Short mmCIF file of C-alpha atoms in Angstrom, two decimals:
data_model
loop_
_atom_site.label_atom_id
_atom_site.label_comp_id
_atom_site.label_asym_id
_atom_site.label_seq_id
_atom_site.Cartn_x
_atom_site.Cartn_y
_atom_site.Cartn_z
CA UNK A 19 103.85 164.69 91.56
CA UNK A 20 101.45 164.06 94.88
CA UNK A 21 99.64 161.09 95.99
CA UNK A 22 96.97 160.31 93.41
CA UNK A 23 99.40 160.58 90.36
CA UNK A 24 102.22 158.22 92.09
CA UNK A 25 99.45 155.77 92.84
CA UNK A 26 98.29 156.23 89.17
CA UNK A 27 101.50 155.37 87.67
CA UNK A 28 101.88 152.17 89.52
CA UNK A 29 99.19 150.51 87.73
CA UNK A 30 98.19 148.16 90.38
CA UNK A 31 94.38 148.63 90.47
CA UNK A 32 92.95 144.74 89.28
CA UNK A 33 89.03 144.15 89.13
CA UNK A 34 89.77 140.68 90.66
CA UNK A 35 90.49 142.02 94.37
CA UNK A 36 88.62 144.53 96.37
CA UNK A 37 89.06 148.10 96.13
CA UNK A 38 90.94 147.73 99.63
CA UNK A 39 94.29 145.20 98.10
CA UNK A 40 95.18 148.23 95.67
CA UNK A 41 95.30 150.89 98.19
CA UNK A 42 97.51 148.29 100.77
CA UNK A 43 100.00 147.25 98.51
CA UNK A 44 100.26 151.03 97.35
CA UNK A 45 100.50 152.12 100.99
CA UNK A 46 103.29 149.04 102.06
CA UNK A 47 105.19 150.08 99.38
CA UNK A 48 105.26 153.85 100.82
CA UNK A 49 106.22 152.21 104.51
CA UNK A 50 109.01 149.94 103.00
CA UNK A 51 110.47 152.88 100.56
CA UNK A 52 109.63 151.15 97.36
CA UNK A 53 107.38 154.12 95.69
CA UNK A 54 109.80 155.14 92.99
CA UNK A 55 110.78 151.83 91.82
CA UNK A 56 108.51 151.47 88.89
CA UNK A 57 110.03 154.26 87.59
CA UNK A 58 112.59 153.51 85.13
CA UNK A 59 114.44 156.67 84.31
CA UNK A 60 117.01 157.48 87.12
CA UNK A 61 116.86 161.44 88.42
CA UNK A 62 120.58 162.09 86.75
CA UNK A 63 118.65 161.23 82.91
CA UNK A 64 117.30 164.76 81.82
CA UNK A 65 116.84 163.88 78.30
CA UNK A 66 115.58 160.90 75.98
CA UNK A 67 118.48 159.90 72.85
CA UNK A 68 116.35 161.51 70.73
CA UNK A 69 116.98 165.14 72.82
CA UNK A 70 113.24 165.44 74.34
CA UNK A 71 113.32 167.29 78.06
CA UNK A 72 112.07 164.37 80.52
CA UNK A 73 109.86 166.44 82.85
CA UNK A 74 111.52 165.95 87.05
CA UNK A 75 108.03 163.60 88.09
CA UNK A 76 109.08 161.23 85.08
CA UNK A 77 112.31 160.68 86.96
CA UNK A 78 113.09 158.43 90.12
CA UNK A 79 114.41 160.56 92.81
CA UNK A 80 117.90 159.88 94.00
CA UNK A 81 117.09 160.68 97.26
CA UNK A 82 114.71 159.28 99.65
CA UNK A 83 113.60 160.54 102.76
CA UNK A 84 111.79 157.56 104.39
CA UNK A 85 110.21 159.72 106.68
CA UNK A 86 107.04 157.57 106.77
CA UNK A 87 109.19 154.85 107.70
CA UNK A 88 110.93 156.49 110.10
CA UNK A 89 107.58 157.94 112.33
CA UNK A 90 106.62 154.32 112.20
CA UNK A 91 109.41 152.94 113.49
CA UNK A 92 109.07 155.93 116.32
CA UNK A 93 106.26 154.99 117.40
CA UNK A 94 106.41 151.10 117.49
CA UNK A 95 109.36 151.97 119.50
CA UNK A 96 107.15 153.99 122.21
CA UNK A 97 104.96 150.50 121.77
CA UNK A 98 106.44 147.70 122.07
CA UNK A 99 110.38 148.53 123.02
CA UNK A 100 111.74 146.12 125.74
CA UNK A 101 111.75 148.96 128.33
CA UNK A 102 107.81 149.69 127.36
CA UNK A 103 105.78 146.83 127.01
CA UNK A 104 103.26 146.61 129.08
CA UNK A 105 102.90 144.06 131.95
CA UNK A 106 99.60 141.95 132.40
CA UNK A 107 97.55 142.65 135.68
CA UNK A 108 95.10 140.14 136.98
CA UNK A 109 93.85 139.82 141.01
CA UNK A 110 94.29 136.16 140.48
CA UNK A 111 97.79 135.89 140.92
CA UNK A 112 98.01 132.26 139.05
CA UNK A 113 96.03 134.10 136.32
CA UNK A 114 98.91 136.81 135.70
CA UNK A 115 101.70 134.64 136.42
CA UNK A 116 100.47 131.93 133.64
CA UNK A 117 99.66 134.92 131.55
CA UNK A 118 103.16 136.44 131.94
CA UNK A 119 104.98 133.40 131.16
CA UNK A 120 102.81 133.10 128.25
CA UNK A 121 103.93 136.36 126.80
CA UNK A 122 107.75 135.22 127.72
CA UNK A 123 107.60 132.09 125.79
CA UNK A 124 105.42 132.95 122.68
CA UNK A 125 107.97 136.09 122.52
CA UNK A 126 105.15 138.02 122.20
CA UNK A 127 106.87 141.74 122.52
CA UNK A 128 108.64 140.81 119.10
CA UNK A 129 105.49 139.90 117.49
CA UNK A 130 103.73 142.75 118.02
CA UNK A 131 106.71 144.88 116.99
CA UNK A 132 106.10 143.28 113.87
CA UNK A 133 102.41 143.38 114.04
CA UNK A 134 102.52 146.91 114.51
CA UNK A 135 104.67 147.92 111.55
CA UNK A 136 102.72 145.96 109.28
CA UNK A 137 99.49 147.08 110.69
CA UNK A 138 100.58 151.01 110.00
CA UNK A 139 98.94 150.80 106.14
CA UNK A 140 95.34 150.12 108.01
CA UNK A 141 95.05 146.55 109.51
CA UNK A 142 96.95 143.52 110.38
CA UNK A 143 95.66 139.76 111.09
CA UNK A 144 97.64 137.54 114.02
CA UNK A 145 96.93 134.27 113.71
CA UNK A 146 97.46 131.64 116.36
CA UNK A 147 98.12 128.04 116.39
CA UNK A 148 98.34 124.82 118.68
CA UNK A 149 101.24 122.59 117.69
CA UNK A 150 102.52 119.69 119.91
CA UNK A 151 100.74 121.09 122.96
CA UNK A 152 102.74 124.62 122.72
CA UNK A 153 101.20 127.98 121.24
CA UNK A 154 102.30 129.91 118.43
CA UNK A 155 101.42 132.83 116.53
CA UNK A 156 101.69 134.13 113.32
CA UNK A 157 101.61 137.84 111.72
CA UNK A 158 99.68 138.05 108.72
CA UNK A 159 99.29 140.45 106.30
CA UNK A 160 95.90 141.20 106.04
CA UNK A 161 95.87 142.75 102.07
CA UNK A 162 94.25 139.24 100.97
CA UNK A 163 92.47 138.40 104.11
CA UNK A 164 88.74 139.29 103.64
CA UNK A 165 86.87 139.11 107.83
CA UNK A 166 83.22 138.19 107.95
CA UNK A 167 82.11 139.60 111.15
CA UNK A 168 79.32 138.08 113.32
CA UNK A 169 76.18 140.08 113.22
CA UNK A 170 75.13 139.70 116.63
CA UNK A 171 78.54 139.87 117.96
CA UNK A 172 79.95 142.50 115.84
CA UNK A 173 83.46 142.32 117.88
CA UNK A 174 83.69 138.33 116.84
CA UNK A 175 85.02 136.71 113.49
CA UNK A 176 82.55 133.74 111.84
CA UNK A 177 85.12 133.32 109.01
CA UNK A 178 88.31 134.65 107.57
CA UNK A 179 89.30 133.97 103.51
CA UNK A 180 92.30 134.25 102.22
CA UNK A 181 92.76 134.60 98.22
CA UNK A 182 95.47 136.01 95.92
CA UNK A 183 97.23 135.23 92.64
CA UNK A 184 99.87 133.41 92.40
CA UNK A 185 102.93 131.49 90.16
CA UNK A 186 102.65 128.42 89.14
CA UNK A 187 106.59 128.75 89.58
CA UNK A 188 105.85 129.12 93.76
CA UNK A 189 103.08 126.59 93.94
CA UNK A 190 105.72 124.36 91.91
CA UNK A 191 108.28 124.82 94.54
CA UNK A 192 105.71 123.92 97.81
CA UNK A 193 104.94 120.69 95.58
CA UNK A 194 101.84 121.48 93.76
CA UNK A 195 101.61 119.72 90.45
CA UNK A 196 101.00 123.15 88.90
CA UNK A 197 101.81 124.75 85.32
CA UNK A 198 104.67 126.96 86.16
CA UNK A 199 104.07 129.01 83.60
CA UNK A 200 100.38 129.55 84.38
CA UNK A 201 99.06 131.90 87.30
CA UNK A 202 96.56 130.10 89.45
CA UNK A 203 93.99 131.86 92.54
CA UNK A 204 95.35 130.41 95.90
CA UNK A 205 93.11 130.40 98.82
CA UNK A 206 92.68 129.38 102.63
CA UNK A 207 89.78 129.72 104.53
CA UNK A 208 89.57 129.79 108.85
CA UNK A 209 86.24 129.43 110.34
CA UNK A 210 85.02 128.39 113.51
CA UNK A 211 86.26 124.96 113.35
CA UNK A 212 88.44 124.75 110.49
CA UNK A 213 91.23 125.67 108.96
CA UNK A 214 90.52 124.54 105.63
CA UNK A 215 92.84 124.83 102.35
CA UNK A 216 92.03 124.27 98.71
CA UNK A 217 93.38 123.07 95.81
CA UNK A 218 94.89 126.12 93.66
CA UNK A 219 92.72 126.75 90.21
CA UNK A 220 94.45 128.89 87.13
CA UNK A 221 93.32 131.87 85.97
CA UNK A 222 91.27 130.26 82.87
CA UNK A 223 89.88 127.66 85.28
CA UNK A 224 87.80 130.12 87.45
CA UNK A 225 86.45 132.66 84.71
CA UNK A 226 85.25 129.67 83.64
CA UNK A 227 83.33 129.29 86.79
CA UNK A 228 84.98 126.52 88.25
CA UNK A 229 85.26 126.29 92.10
CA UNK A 230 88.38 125.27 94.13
CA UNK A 231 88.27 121.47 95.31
CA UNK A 232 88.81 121.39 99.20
CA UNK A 233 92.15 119.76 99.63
CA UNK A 234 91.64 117.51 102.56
CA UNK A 235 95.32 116.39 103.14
CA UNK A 236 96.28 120.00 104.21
CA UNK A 237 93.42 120.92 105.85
CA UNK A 238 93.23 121.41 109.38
CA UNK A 239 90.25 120.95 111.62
CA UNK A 240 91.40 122.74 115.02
CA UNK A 241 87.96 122.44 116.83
CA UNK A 242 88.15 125.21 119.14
CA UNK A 243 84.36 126.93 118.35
CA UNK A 244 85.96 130.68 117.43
CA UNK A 245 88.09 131.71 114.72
CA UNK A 246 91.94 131.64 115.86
CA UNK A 247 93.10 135.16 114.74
CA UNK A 248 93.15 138.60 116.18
CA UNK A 249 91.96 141.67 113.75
CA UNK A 250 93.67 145.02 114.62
CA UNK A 251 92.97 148.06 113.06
CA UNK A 252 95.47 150.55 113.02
CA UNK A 253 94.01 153.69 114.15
CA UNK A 254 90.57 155.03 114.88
CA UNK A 255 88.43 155.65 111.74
CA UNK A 256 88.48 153.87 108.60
CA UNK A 257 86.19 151.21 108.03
CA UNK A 258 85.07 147.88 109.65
CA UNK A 259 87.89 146.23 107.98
CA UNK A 260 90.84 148.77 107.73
CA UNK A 261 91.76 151.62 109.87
CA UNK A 262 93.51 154.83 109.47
CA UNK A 263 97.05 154.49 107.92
CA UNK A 264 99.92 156.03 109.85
CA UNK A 265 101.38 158.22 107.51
CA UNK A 266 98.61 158.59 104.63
CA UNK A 267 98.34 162.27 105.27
CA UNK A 268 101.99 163.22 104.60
CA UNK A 269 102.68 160.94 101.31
CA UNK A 270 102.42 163.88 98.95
CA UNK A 271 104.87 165.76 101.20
CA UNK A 272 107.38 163.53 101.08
CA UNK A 273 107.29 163.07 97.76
CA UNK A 274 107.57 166.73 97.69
CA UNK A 275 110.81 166.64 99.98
CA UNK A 276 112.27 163.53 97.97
CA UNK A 277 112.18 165.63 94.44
CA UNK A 278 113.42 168.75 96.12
CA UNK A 279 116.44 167.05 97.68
CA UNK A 280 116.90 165.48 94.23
CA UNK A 281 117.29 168.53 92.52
CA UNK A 282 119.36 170.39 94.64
CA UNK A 283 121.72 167.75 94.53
CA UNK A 284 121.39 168.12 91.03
CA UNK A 285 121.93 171.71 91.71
CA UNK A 286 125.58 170.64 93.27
CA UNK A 287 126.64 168.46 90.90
CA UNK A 288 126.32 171.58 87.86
CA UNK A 289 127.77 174.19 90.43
CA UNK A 290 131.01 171.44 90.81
CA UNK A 291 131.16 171.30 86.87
CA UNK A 292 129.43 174.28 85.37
CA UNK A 293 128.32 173.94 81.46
CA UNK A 294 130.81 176.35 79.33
CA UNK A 295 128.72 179.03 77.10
CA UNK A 296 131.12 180.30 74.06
CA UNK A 297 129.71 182.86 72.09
CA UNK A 298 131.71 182.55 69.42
CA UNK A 299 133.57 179.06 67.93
CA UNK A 300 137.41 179.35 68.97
CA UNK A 301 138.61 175.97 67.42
CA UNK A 302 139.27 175.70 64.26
CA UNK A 303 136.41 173.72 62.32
CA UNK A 304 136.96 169.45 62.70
CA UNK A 305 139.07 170.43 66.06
CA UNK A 306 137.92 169.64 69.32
CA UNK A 307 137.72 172.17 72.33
CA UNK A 308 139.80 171.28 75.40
CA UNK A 309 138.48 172.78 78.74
CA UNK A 310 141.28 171.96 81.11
CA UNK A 311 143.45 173.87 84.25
CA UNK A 312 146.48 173.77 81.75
CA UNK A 313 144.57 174.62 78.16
CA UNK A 314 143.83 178.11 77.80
CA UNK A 315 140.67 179.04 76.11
CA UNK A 316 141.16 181.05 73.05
CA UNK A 317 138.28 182.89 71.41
CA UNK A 318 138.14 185.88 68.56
CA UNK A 319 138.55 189.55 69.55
CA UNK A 320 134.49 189.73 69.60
CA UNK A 321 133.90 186.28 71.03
CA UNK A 322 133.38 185.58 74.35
CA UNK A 323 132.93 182.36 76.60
CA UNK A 324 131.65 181.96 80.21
CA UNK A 325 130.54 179.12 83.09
CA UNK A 326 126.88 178.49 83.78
CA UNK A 327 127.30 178.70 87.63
CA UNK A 328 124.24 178.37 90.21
CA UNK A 329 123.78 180.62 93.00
CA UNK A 330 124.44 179.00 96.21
CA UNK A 331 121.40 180.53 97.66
CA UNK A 332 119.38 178.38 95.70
CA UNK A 333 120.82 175.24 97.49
CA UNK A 334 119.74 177.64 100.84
CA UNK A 335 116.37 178.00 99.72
CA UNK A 336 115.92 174.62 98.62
CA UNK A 337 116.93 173.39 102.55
CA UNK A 338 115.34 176.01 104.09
CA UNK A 339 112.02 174.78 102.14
CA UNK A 340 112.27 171.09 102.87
CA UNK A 341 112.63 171.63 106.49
CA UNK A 342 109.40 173.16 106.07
CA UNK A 343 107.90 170.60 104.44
CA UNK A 344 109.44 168.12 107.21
CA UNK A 345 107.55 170.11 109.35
CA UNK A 346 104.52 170.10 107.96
CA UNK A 347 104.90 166.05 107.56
CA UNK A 348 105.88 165.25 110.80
CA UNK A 349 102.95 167.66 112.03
CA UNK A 350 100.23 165.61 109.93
CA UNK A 351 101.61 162.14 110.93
CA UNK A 352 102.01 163.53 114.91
CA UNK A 353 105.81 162.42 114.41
CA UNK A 354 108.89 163.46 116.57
CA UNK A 355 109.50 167.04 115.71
CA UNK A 356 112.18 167.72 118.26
CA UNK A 357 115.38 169.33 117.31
CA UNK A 358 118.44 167.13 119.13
CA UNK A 359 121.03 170.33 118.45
CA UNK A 360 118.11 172.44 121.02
CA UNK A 361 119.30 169.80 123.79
CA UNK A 362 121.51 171.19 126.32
CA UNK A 363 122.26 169.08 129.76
CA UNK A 364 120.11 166.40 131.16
CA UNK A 365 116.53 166.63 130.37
CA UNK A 366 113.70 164.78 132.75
CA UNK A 367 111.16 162.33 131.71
CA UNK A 368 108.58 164.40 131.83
CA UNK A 369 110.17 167.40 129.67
CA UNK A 370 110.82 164.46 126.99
CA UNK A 371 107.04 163.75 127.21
CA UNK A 372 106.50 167.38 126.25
CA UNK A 373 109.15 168.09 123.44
CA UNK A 374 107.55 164.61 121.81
CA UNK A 375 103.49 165.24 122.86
CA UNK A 376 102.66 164.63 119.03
CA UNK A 377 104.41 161.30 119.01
CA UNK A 378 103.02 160.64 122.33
CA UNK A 379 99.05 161.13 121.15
CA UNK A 380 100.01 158.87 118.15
CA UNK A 381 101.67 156.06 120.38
CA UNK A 382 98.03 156.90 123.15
CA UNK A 383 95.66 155.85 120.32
CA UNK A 384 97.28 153.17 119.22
CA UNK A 385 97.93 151.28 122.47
CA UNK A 386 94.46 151.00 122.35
CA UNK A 387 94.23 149.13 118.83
CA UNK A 388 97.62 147.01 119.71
CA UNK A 389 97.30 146.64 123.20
CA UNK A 390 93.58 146.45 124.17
CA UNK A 391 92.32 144.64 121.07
CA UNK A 392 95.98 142.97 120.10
CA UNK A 393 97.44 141.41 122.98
CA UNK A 394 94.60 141.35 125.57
CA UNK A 395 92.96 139.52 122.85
CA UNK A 396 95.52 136.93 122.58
CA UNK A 397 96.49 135.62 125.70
CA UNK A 398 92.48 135.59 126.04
CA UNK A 399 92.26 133.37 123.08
CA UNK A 400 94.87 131.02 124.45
CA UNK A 401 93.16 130.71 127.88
CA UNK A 402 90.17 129.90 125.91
CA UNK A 403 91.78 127.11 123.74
CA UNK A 404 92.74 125.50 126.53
CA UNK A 405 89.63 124.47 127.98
CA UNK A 406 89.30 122.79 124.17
CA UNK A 407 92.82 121.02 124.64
CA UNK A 408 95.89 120.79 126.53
CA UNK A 409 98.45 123.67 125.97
CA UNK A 410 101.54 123.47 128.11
CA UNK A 411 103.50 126.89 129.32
CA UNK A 412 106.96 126.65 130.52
CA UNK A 413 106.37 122.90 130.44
CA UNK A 414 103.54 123.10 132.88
CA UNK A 415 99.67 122.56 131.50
CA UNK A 416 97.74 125.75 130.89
CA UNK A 417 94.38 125.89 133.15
CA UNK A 418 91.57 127.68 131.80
CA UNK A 419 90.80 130.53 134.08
CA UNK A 420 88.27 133.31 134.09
CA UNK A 421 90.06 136.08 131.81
CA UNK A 422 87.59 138.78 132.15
CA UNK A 423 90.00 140.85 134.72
CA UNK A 424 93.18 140.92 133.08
CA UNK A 425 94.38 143.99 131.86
CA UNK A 426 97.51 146.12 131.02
CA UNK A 427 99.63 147.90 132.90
CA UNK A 428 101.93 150.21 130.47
CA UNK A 429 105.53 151.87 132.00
CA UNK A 430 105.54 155.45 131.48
CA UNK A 431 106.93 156.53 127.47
CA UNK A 432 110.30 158.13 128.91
CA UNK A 433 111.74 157.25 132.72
CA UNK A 434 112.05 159.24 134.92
CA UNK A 435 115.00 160.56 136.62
CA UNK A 436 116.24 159.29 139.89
CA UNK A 437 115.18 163.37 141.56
CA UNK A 438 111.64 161.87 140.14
CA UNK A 439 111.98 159.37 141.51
CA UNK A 440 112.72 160.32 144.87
CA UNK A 441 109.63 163.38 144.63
CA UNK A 442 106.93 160.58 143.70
CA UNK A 443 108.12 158.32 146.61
CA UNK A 444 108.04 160.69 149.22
CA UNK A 445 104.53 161.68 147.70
CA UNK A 446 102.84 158.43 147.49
CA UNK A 447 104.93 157.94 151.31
CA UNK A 448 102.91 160.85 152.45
CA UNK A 449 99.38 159.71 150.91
CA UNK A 450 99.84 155.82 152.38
CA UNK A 451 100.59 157.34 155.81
CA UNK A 452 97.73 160.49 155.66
CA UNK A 453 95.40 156.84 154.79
CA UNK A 454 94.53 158.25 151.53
CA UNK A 455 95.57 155.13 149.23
CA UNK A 456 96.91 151.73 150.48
CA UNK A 457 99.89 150.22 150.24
CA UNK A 458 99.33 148.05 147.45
CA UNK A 459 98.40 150.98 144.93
CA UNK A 460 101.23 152.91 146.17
CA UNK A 461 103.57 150.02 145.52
CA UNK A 462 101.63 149.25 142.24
CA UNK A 463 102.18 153.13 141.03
CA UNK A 464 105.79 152.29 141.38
CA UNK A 465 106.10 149.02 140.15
CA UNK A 466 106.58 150.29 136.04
CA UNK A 467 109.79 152.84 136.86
CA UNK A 468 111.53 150.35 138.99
CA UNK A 469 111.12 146.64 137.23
CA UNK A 470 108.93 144.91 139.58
CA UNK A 471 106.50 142.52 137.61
CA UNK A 472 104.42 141.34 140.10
CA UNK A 473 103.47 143.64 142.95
CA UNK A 474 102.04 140.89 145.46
CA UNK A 475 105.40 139.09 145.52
CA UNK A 476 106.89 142.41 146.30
CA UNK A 477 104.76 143.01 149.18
CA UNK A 478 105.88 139.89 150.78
CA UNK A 479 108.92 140.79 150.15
CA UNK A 480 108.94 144.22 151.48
CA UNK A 481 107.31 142.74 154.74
CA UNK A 482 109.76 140.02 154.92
CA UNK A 483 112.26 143.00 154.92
CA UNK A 484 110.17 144.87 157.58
CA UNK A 485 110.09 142.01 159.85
CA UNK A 486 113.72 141.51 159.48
CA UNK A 487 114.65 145.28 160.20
CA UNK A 488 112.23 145.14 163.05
CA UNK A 489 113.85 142.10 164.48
CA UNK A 490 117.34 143.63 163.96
CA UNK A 491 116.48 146.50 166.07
CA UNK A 492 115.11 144.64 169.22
CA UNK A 493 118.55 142.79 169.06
CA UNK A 494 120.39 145.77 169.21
CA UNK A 495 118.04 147.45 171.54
CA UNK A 496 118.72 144.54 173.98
CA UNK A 497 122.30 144.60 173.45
CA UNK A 498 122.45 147.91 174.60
CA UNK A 499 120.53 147.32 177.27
#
């Protein structure tokens, strides 16, 4: 079984949605490790009752790899860990300070860990709110989100739709006079100015033609003359509306691993009770054969009876092979390849960087999509709001600054070690004192590996320290004296 015929067998392609919905729910159900559950015949079931061979892709595997899963969560974890997310950088040091403490209080590393895992089948929608004077943000899944793009601002949303099928059972329960037992077409729509909702219609009602009624009592008009959500695309390519999924590229070989790793455990399970082959009946006809430690197996003087064993170089093979495949997966999806039992003794930052370059590339392309166009794009959007209305930070009021400056400064993927340490100091020592960079970038370049969030109070504090030391000295200088 590969790709195409997995996809195939879920049956999920409806002429209602897009093209795009069938592929996403296909490809979240890959991330979250729920391919094999439409099948309904478990791996250990190798024939029907009435004695027909069930062929291996009819069966769901017993084991499952969740490699995909795992490169994703890899690479979020280069992201967005709490060691590696990236500080804001603005010359206006009110600007970075309000946009730090933005980022602290809307939690924003945790949302974008989300955003990011989600995002990994192609796209992912944030959406962003003003409630009671404070921000907050939402992550949406963007499978029934459809963007409408401004044509002479290509970058800029004119209107976002959302629309799916639902229950009338779940529109029963959020207090919709609905038919419970009827399916009805649910939809929200964000524009500009609005964030407008709409009455639910069944199934009947809009192949009919009928139109959902605006439902004014829900809807929101937030006034602030651009779209409140953030679109991310995963990784470069795609389309305008979807990027690259993570792991696309190595579905079939995972598959491939999961059945493999099936069957040899198969394998094991005959080798620990092999099937008994007599050649000739040695009980009696009505009586029963007993295959025990303490029954002895009797058979004629031409008979003969023996065990169905499997080699145990078959199991070999079969590991040998799906190491390969691993290989070959992790390879396509630029995962983590390195081998942990290869580790001997401390390792430095940089010779991490090296042993995980693949994983490294991956987590390089999509700081651009999550970092760039994800959170520079947010606490830009809240900075514009608030020239619309008051938004308070930390319990002080938001002012609405120039944001066309701020930008991200990300920590290195691995830290270094403290013999690192010490060589860049003494490097970027001898560059400030030969006058080839100033202070400031020197301290800046060190900032990342040694916790310091904003570099100007630093200064002041390493001059404060300097004028101190200095101060010390002409004491003790005149003491001696």
């Amino acid at each position: 079984m590969d790709i195409l015929s997995l996809r195939a067998g879920m049956n999920l392609a409806d002429a209602d949605y897009p093209a795009r919905v069938e592929r996403l729910i296909f490809l979240a159900r890959v991330r979250d490790g729920q391919q094999y559950d439409h099948i309904p015949i478990p791996f250990s079931c190798e024939r029907t009752p009435g004695g027909a061979y069930i062929k291996l892709c009819d069966r769901r595997p017993s084991v499952r790899t969740g490699l995909c899963r795992t490169v994703v969560d890899d690479a979020v974890s280069l992201l967005f860990s709490e060691a590696r997310f990236p500080a804001i950088h603005s010359k206006n040091e009110k600007l970075r300070g309000a946009a730090q403490a933005l980022v602290r209080e809307s939690a924003l590393c945790e949302l974008m860990n989300e955003a990011a895992v989600k995002g990994s089948i192609g796209s992912v929608s944030i959406l962003m709110r003003v409630l009671g004077g404070r921000v907050f943000f939402e992550v949406m899944d963007s499978t029934y989100l459809t963007p409408i793009w401004n044509p002479q601002a290509p970058d800029t949303l004119l209107r976002v739709t959302e629309r799916y099928k639902v229950k009338g059972a779940e529109l029963a329960a959020l207090g919709y006079e609905v038919d419970e037992a009827e399916t009805y077409w649910f939809q929200r729509i964000w524009d500009t100015s609005t964030e407008m909702w709409f009455w639910p219609i069944s199934l009947v009602e809009a192949a009919d033609g009928k139109k959902a009624a605006l439902d004014d009592g829900r809807t929101v008009v937030h006034g602030l003359g651009f779209v409140p959500m953030v679109w991310i695309r995963n990784l470069p390519g795609g389309d305008k509306i979807d990027g690259v999924c993570t792991f696309e590229a190595a579905i079939s070989t995972v598959m491939e691993m999961d059945y493999q790793f099936s069957q040899a455990g198969r394998g094991l399970k005959y080798a620990a009770d092999p099937t008994l082959l007599i050649k000739e009946p040695a009980a009696a006809e009505g009586d029963t054969l007993i295959r025990s430690a303490s029954e002895a197996l009797v058979v004629s003087e031409k008979g003969d009876a023996k065990l169905l064993e499997i080699s145990g170089t078959a199991a070999a093979a079969v590991i040998e092979y799906v190491r390969q495949c691993r290989e070959i997966a992790l390879e396509s999806m630029h995962g983590n390849r390195t081998n942990v039992d290869k580790l001997n003794g401390a390792q430095s930052g940089r010779a991490f960087e090296m042993m995980n370059q693949g994983l490294i590339w991956l987590a390089d392309k999509l700081r651009i999509s999550y970092g760039q166009r994800g959170i520079l794009c947010l606490v830009k959007m809240v900075f514009a709001a608030a020239r619309q209305r008051e938004i308070r930070v930390a319990g002080a009021p938001l002012a609405a600054f120039d944001t066309s400056d701020l930008s991200l400064i990300w920590p290195r993927y691995f830290p270094p070690t403290y013999n690192e340490k010490f060589q860049e100091a003494q490097a970027y020592r001898t560059l400030f004192e030969g006058g080839l960079i100033s202070r400031q970038r020197a301290v800046s370049k060190m900032a990342s590996d040694n916790d310091v969030e904003d570099v100007a109070e630093e200064e002041k504090l390493i001059d404060a320290d300097i004028a101190a030391r200095t101060a010390r000295e002409k004491v003790q200088a005149a003491d001696r004296g």
